[in-house]
């Protein structure tokens, strides 16, 4: 497809379980971002990948959260031992690269995570 | 580190009136500034950006934003609001001098009253 895709669209899990969220960026985009959107909390930065550089993990809220990006394309966000406060919409975005002209981000539809 | 603030959680405007959604930022280098909109049950969409050049930037759906370096602001404006403009608006900033992440504000919910 032409846009950023995320799967699953909805995920309901039990407290303490691990979950994996997937993001397929637009082909050729070198930058990939994960954000979390909670009710009333706005858009919280989680992690940023740019090309082959080491990812900026400064936004990950705890060591239960991790992300990887394989082959500079698909990314997976993993949350271990989920807690109820992890419930949110997880958004992925990609952008073409470093040129100022290409700073615009393209967002996926998000994965709504509910931890019971 | 860069930061962005949207001081208003909600803004109410009557249809046909001008609207302003406020945004201020902090960044050590040159600011790259963005506005995004999130309509109900839809993903975030890019509205406009300031990288360099004219301080008044025009974007989608008749929106514009004014970059004010001295006040470190990038307020979103529209001369005449439509009910269909009701949505959640996010301001975002990136440090243009660094290969750095884009940080978003907490969002402002805009209600256009018919």
JSON list of N, CA, C and O in Angstrom, two decimals, chain B residues 28-60:
[
{"chain": "B", "resi": 28, "resn": "UNK", "atom": "N", "xyz": [17.29, 24.45, 20.83]},
{"chain": "B", "resi": 28, "resn": "UNK", "atom": "CA", "xyz": [18.60, 25.10, 20.90]},
{"chain": "B", "resi": 28, "resn": "UNK", "atom": "C", "xyz": [19.08, 25.57, 19.53]},
{"chain": "B", "resi": 28, "resn": "UNK", "atom": "O", "xyz": [19.78, 26.57, 19.43]},
{"chain": "B", "resi": 29, "resn": "UNK", "atom": "N", "xyz": [18.69, 24.86, 18.48]},
{"chain": "B", "resi": 29, "resn": "UNK", "atom": "CA", "xyz": [19.13, 25.23, 17.14]},
{"chain": "B", "resi": 29, "resn": "UNK", "atom": "C", "xyz": [18.02, 25.93, 16.38]},
{"chain": "B", "resi": 29, "resn": "UNK", "atom": "O", "xyz": [17.18, 26.60, 16.95]},
{"chain": "B", "resi": 30, "resn": "UNK", "atom": "N", "xyz": [18.04, 25.77, 15.07]},
{"chain": "B", "resi": 30, "resn": "UNK", "atom": "CA", "xyz": [16.97, 26.34, 14.25]},
{"chain": "B", "resi": 30, "resn": "UNK", "atom": "C", "xyz": [15.72, 25.48, 14.34]},
{"chain": "B", "resi": 30, "resn": "UNK", "atom": "O", "xyz": [15.78, 24.27, 14.15]},
{"chain": "B", "resi": 31, "resn": "UNK", "atom": "N", "xyz": [14.58, 26.08, 14.59]},
{"chain": "B", "resi": 31, "resn": "UNK", "atom": "CA", "xyz": [13.37, 25.26, 14.75]},
{"chain": "B", "resi": 31, "resn": "UNK", "atom": "C", "xyz": [12.75, 24.86, 13.43]},
{"chain": "B", "resi": 31, "resn": "UNK", "atom": "O", "xyz": [12.61, 25.69, 12.52]},
{"chain": "B", "resi": 32, "resn": "UNK", "atom": "N", "xyz": [12.41, 23.60, 13.32]},
{"chain": "B", "resi": 32, "resn": "UNK", "atom": "CA", "xyz": [11.52, 23.13, 12.28]},
{"chain": "B", "resi": 32, "resn": "UNK", "atom": "C", "xyz": [10.18, 22.90, 12.98]},
{"chain": "B", "resi": 32, "resn": "UNK", "atom": "O", "xyz": [10.11, 22.13, 13.94]},
{"chain": "B", "resi": 33, "resn": "UNK", "atom": "N", "xyz": [9.12, 23.53, 12.52]},
{"chain": "B", "resi": 33, "resn": "UNK", "atom": "CA", "xyz": [7.85, 23.53, 13.22]},
{"chain": "B", "resi": 33, "resn": "UNK", "atom": "C", "xyz": [6.75, 22.97, 12.34]},
{"chain": "B", "resi": 33, "resn": "UNK", "atom": "O", "xyz": [6.73, 23.20, 11.12]},
{"chain": "B", "resi": 34, "resn": "UNK", "atom": "N", "xyz": [5.82, 22.27, 12.96]},
{"chain": "B", "resi": 34, "resn": "UNK", "atom": "CA", "xyz": [4.78, 21.56, 12.22]},
{"chain": "B", "resi": 34, "resn": "UNK", "atom": "C", "xyz": [3.44, 21.69, 12.95]},
{"chain": "B", "resi": 34, "resn": "UNK", "atom": "O", "xyz": [3.39, 21.82, 14.16]},
{"chain": "B", "resi": 35, "resn": "UNK", "atom": "N", "xyz": [2.38, 21.60, 12.17]},
{"chain": "B", "resi": 35, "resn": "UNK", "atom": "CA", "xyz": [1.05, 21.41, 12.70]},
{"chain": "B", "resi": 35, "resn": "UNK", "atom": "C", "xyz": [0.43, 20.18, 12.04]},
{"chain": "B", "resi": 35, "resn": "UNK", "atom": "O", "xyz": [0.53, 20.01, 10.82]},
{"chain": "B", "resi": 36, "resn": "UNK", "atom": "N", "xyz": [-0.21, 19.37, 12.90]},
{"chain": "B", "resi": 36, "resn": "UNK", "atom": "CA", "xyz": [-0.94, 18.20, 12.44]},
{"chain": "B", "resi": 36, "resn": "UNK", "atom": "C", "xyz": [-2.36, 18.28, 12.99]},
{"chain": "B", "resi": 36, "resn": "UNK", "atom": "O", "xyz": [-2.61, 18.88, 14.03]},
{"chain": "B", "resi": 37, "resn": "UNK", "atom": "N", "xyz": [-3.28, 17.61, 12.29]},
{"chain": "B", "resi": 37, "resn": "UNK", "atom": "CA", "xyz": [-4.67, 17.57, 12.72]},
{"chain": "B", "resi": 37, "resn": "UNK", "atom": "C", "xyz": [-5.13, 16.12, 12.81]},
{"chain": "B", "resi": 37, "resn": "UNK", "atom": "O", "xyz": [-4.70, 15.27, 12.01]},
{"chain": "B", "resi": 38, "resn": "UNK", "atom": "N", "xyz": [-5.95, 15.84, 13.81]},
{"chain": "B", "resi": 38, "resn": "UNK", "atom": "CA", "xyz": [-6.51, 14.50, 13.97]},
{"chain": "B", "resi": 38, "resn": "UNK", "atom": "C", "xyz": [-8.03, 14.63, 14.04]},
{"chain": "B", "resi": 38, "resn": "UNK", "atom": "O", "xyz": [-8.57, 15.11, 15.04]},
{"chain": "B", "resi": 39, "resn": "UNK", "atom": "N", "xyz": [-8.69, 14.22, 12.97]},
{"chain": "B", "resi": 39, "resn": "UNK", "atom": "CA", "xyz": [-10.15, 14.21, 12.96]},
{"chain": "B", "resi": 39, "resn": "UNK", "atom": "C", "xyz": [-10.64, 12.97, 13.69]},
{"chain": "B", "resi": 39, "resn": "UNK", "atom": "O", "xyz": [-9.93, 11.97, 13.80]},
{"chain": "B", "resi": 40, "resn": "UNK", "atom": "N", "xyz": [-11.87, 13.01, 14.20]},
{"chain": "B", "resi": 40, "resn": "UNK", "atom": "CA", "xyz": [-12.40, 11.86, 14.95]},
{"chain": "B", "resi": 40, "resn": "UNK", "atom": "C", "xyz": [-12.28, 10.56, 14.16]},
{"chain": "B", "resi": 40, "resn": "UNK", "atom": "O", "xyz": [-12.63, 10.49, 12.98]},
{"chain": "B", "resi": 41, "resn": "UNK", "atom": "N", "xyz": [-11.72, 9.55, 14.83]},
{"chain": "B", "resi": 41, "resn": "UNK", "atom": "CA", "xyz": [-11.59, 8.21, 14.26]},
{"chain": "B", "resi": 41, "resn": "UNK", "atom": "C", "xyz": [-10.73, 8.17, 12.98]},
{"chain": "B", "resi": 41, "resn": "UNK", "atom": "O", "xyz": [-10.90, 7.28, 12.15]},
{"chain": "B", "resi": 42, "resn": "UNK", "atom": "N", "xyz": [-9.83, 9.13, 12.87]},
{"chain": "B", "resi": 42, "resn": "UNK", "atom": "CA", "xyz": [-8.92, 9.14, 11.74]},
{"chain": "B", "resi": 42, "resn": "UNK", "atom": "C", "xyz": [-7.49, 9.40, 12.20]},
{"chain": "B", "resi": 42, "resn": "UNK", "atom": "O", "xyz": [-7.26, 9.88, 13.30]},
{"chain": "B", "resi": 43, "resn": "UNK", "atom": "N", "xyz": [-6.55, 9.06, 11.37]},
{"chain": "B", "resi": 43, "resn": "UNK", "atom": "CA", "xyz": [-5.15, 9.25, 11.74]},
{"chain": "B", "resi": 43, "resn": "UNK", "atom": "C", "xyz": [-4.71, 10.70, 11.67]},
{"chain": "B", "resi": 43, "resn": "UNK", "atom": "O", "xyz": [-5.43, 11.56, 11.19]},
{"chain": "B", "resi": 44, "resn": "UNK", "atom": "N", "xyz": [-3.52, 10.96, 12.16]},
{"chain": "B", "resi": 44, "resn": "UNK", "atom": "CA", "xyz": [-2.96, 12.31, 12.09]},
{"chain": "B", "resi": 44, "resn": "UNK", "atom": "C", "xyz": [-2.62, 12.68, 10.67]},
{"chain": "B", "resi": 44, "resn": "UNK", "atom": "O", "xyz": [-2.04, 11.89, 9.93]},
{"chain": "B", "resi": 45, "resn": "UNK", "atom": "N", "xyz": [-2.95, 13.92, 10.33]},
{"chain": "B", "resi": 45, "resn": "UNK", "atom": "CA", "xyz": [-2.65, 14.42, 8.99]},
{"chain": "B", "resi": 45, "resn": "UNK", "atom": "C", "xyz": [-1.82, 15.69, 9.10]},
{"chain": "B", "resi": 45, "resn": "UNK", "atom": "O", "xyz": [-2.08, 16.54, 9.93]},
{"chain": "B", "resi": 46, "resn": "UNK", "atom": "N", "xyz": [-0.86, 15.80, 8.24]},
{"chain": "B", "resi": 46, "resn": "UNK", "atom": "CA", "xyz": [0.00, 16.97, 8.16]},
{"chain": "B", "resi": 46, "resn": "UNK", "atom": "C", "xyz": [-0.79, 18.17, 7.63]},
{"chain": "B", "resi": 46, "resn": "UNK", "atom": "O", "xyz": [-1.55, 18.05, 6.67]},
{"chain": "B", "resi": 47, "resn": "UNK", "atom": "N", "xyz": [-0.61, 19.32, 8.29]},
{"chain": "B", "resi": 47, "resn": "UNK", "atom": "CA", "xyz": [-1.27, 20.55, 7.86]},
{"chain": "B", "resi": 47, "resn": "UNK", "atom": "C", "xyz": [-0.28, 21.50, 7.18]},
{"chain": "B", "resi": 47, "resn": "UNK", "atom": "O", "xyz": [-0.54, 22.00, 6.09]},
{"chain": "B", "resi": 48, "resn": "UNK", "atom": "N", "xyz": [0.81, 21.80, 7.88]},
{"chain": "B", "resi": 48, "resn": "UNK", "atom": "CA", "xyz": [1.78, 22.75, 7.36]},
{"chain": "B", "resi": 48, "resn": "UNK", "atom": "C", "xyz": [3.07, 22.65, 8.17]},
{"chain": "B", "resi": 48, "resn": "UNK", "atom": "O", "xyz": [3.10, 22.04, 9.23]},
{"chain": "B", "resi": 49, "resn": "UNK", "atom": "N", "xyz": [4.10, 23.31, 7.63]},
{"chain": "B", "resi": 49, "resn": "UNK", "atom": "CA", "xyz": [5.38, 23.31, 8.33]},
{"chain": "B", "resi": 49, "resn": "UNK", "atom": "C", "xyz": [6.12, 24.60, 8.05]},
{"chain": "B", "resi": 49, "resn": "UNK", "atom": "O", "xyz": [5.93, 25.25, 7.00]},
{"chain": "B", "resi": 50, "resn": "UNK", "atom": "N", "xyz": [6.98, 24.96, 8.99]},
{"chain": "B", "resi": 50, "resn": "UNK", "atom": "CA", "xyz": [7.93, 26.05, 8.81]},
{"chain": "B", "resi": 50, "resn": "UNK", "atom": "C", "xyz": [9.33, 25.47, 8.90]},
{"chain": "B", "resi": 50, "resn": "UNK", "atom": "O", "xyz": [9.68, 24.83, 9.91]},
{"chain": "B", "resi": 51, "resn": "UNK", "atom": "N", "xyz": [10.12, 25.70, 7.85]},
{"chain": "B", "resi": 51, "resn": "UNK", "atom": "CA", "xyz": [11.52, 25.28, 7.87]},
{"chain": "B", "resi": 51, "resn": "UNK", "atom": "C", "xyz": [12.41, 26.52, 7.83]},
{"chain": "B", "resi": 51, "resn": "UNK", "atom": "O", "xyz": [13.30, 26.71, 8.64]},
{"chain": "B", "resi": 52, "resn": "UNK", "atom": "N", "xyz": [12.15, 27.37, 6.85]},
{"chain": "B", "resi": 52, "resn": "UNK", "atom": "CA", "xyz": [12.88, 28.61, 6.70]},
{"chain": "B", "resi": 52, "resn": "UNK", "atom": "C", "xyz": [12.09, 29.51, 5.77]},
{"chain": "B", "resi": 52, "resn": "UNK", "atom": "O", "xyz": [11.11, 29.08, 5.16]},
{"chain": "B", "resi": 53, "resn": "UNK", "atom": "N", "xyz": [12.48, 30.79, 5.66]},
{"chain": "B", "resi": 53, "resn": "UNK", "atom": "CA", "xyz": [11.81, 31.65, 4.71]},
{"chain": "B", "resi": 53, "resn": "UNK", "atom": "C", "xyz": [10.73, 32.51, 5.34]},
{"chain": "B", "resi": 53, "resn": "UNK", "atom": "O", "xyz": [10.86, 32.96, 6.48]},
{"chain": "B", "resi": 54, "resn": "UNK", "atom": "N", "xyz": [9.65, 32.70, 4.63]},
{"chain": "B", "resi": 54, "resn": "UNK", "atom": "CA", "xyz": [8.57, 33.58, 5.09]},
{"chain": "B", "resi": 54, "resn": "UNK", "atom": "C", "xyz": [8.01, 33.10, 6.42]},
{"chain": "B", "resi": 54, "resn": "UNK", "atom": "O", "xyz": [7.80, 31.90, 6.64]},
{"chain": "B", "resi": 55, "resn": "UNK", "atom": "N", "xyz": [7.76, 34.08, 7.29]},
{"chain": "B", "resi": 55, "resn": "UNK", "atom": "CA", "xyz": [7.24, 33.73, 8.62]},
{"chain": "B", "resi": 55, "resn": "UNK", "atom": "C", "xyz": [5.80, 33.25, 8.58]},
{"chain": "B", "resi": 55, "resn": "UNK", "atom": "O", "xyz": [5.36, 32.55, 9.48]},
{"chain": "B", "resi": 56, "resn": "UNK", "atom": "N", "xyz": [5.06, 33.63, 7.55]},
{"chain": "B", "resi": 56, "resn": "UNK", "atom": "CA", "xyz": [3.67, 33.19, 7.42]},
{"chain": "B", "resi": 56, "resn": "UNK", "atom": "C", "xyz": [3.64, 32.00, 6.47]},
{"chain": "B", "resi": 56, "resn": "UNK", "atom": "O", "xyz": [3.99, 32.10, 5.30]},
{"chain": "B", "resi": 57, "resn": "UNK", "atom": "N", "xyz": [3.20, 30.88, 7.00]},
{"chain": "B", "resi": 57, "resn": "UNK", "atom": "CA", "xyz": [3.17, 29.64, 6.23]},
{"chain": "B", "resi": 57, "resn": "UNK", "atom": "C", "xyz": [1.72, 29.27, 5.96]},
{"chain": "B", "resi": 57, "resn": "UNK", "atom": "O", "xyz": [0.89, 29.27, 6.87]},
{"chain": "B", "resi": 58, "resn": "UNK", "atom": "N", "xyz": [1.43, 28.93, 4.72]},
{"chain": "B", "resi": 58, "resn": "UNK", "atom": "CA", "xyz": [0.08, 28.51, 4.37]},
{"chain": "B", "resi": 58, "resn": "UNK", "atom": "C", "xyz": [0.03, 27.00, 4.18]},
{"chain": "B", "resi": 58, "resn": "UNK", "atom": "O", "xyz": [0.98, 26.40, 3.65]},
{"chain": "B", "resi": 59, "resn": "UNK", "atom": "N", "xyz": [-1.07, 26.40, 4.63]},
{"chain": "B", "resi": 59, "resn": "UNK", "atom": "CA", "xyz": [-1.17, 24.96, 4.56]},
{"chain": "B", "resi": 59, "resn": "UNK", "atom": "C", "xyz": [-2.51, 24.50, 4.02]},
{"chain": "B", "resi": 59, "resn": "UNK", "atom": "O", "xyz": [-3.22, 25.23, 3.34]},
{"chain": "B", "resi": 60, "resn": "UNK", "atom": "N", "xyz": [-2.85, 23.27, 4.40]},
{"chain": "B", "resi": 60, "resn": "UNK", "atom": "CA", "xyz": [-4.08, 22.64, 3.90]},
{"chain": "B", "resi": 60, "resn": "UNK", "atom": "C", "xyz": [-5.32, 23.25, 4.56]},
{"chain": "B", "resi": 60, "resn": "UNK", "atom": "O", "xyz": [-5.25, 23.80, 5.65]}
]
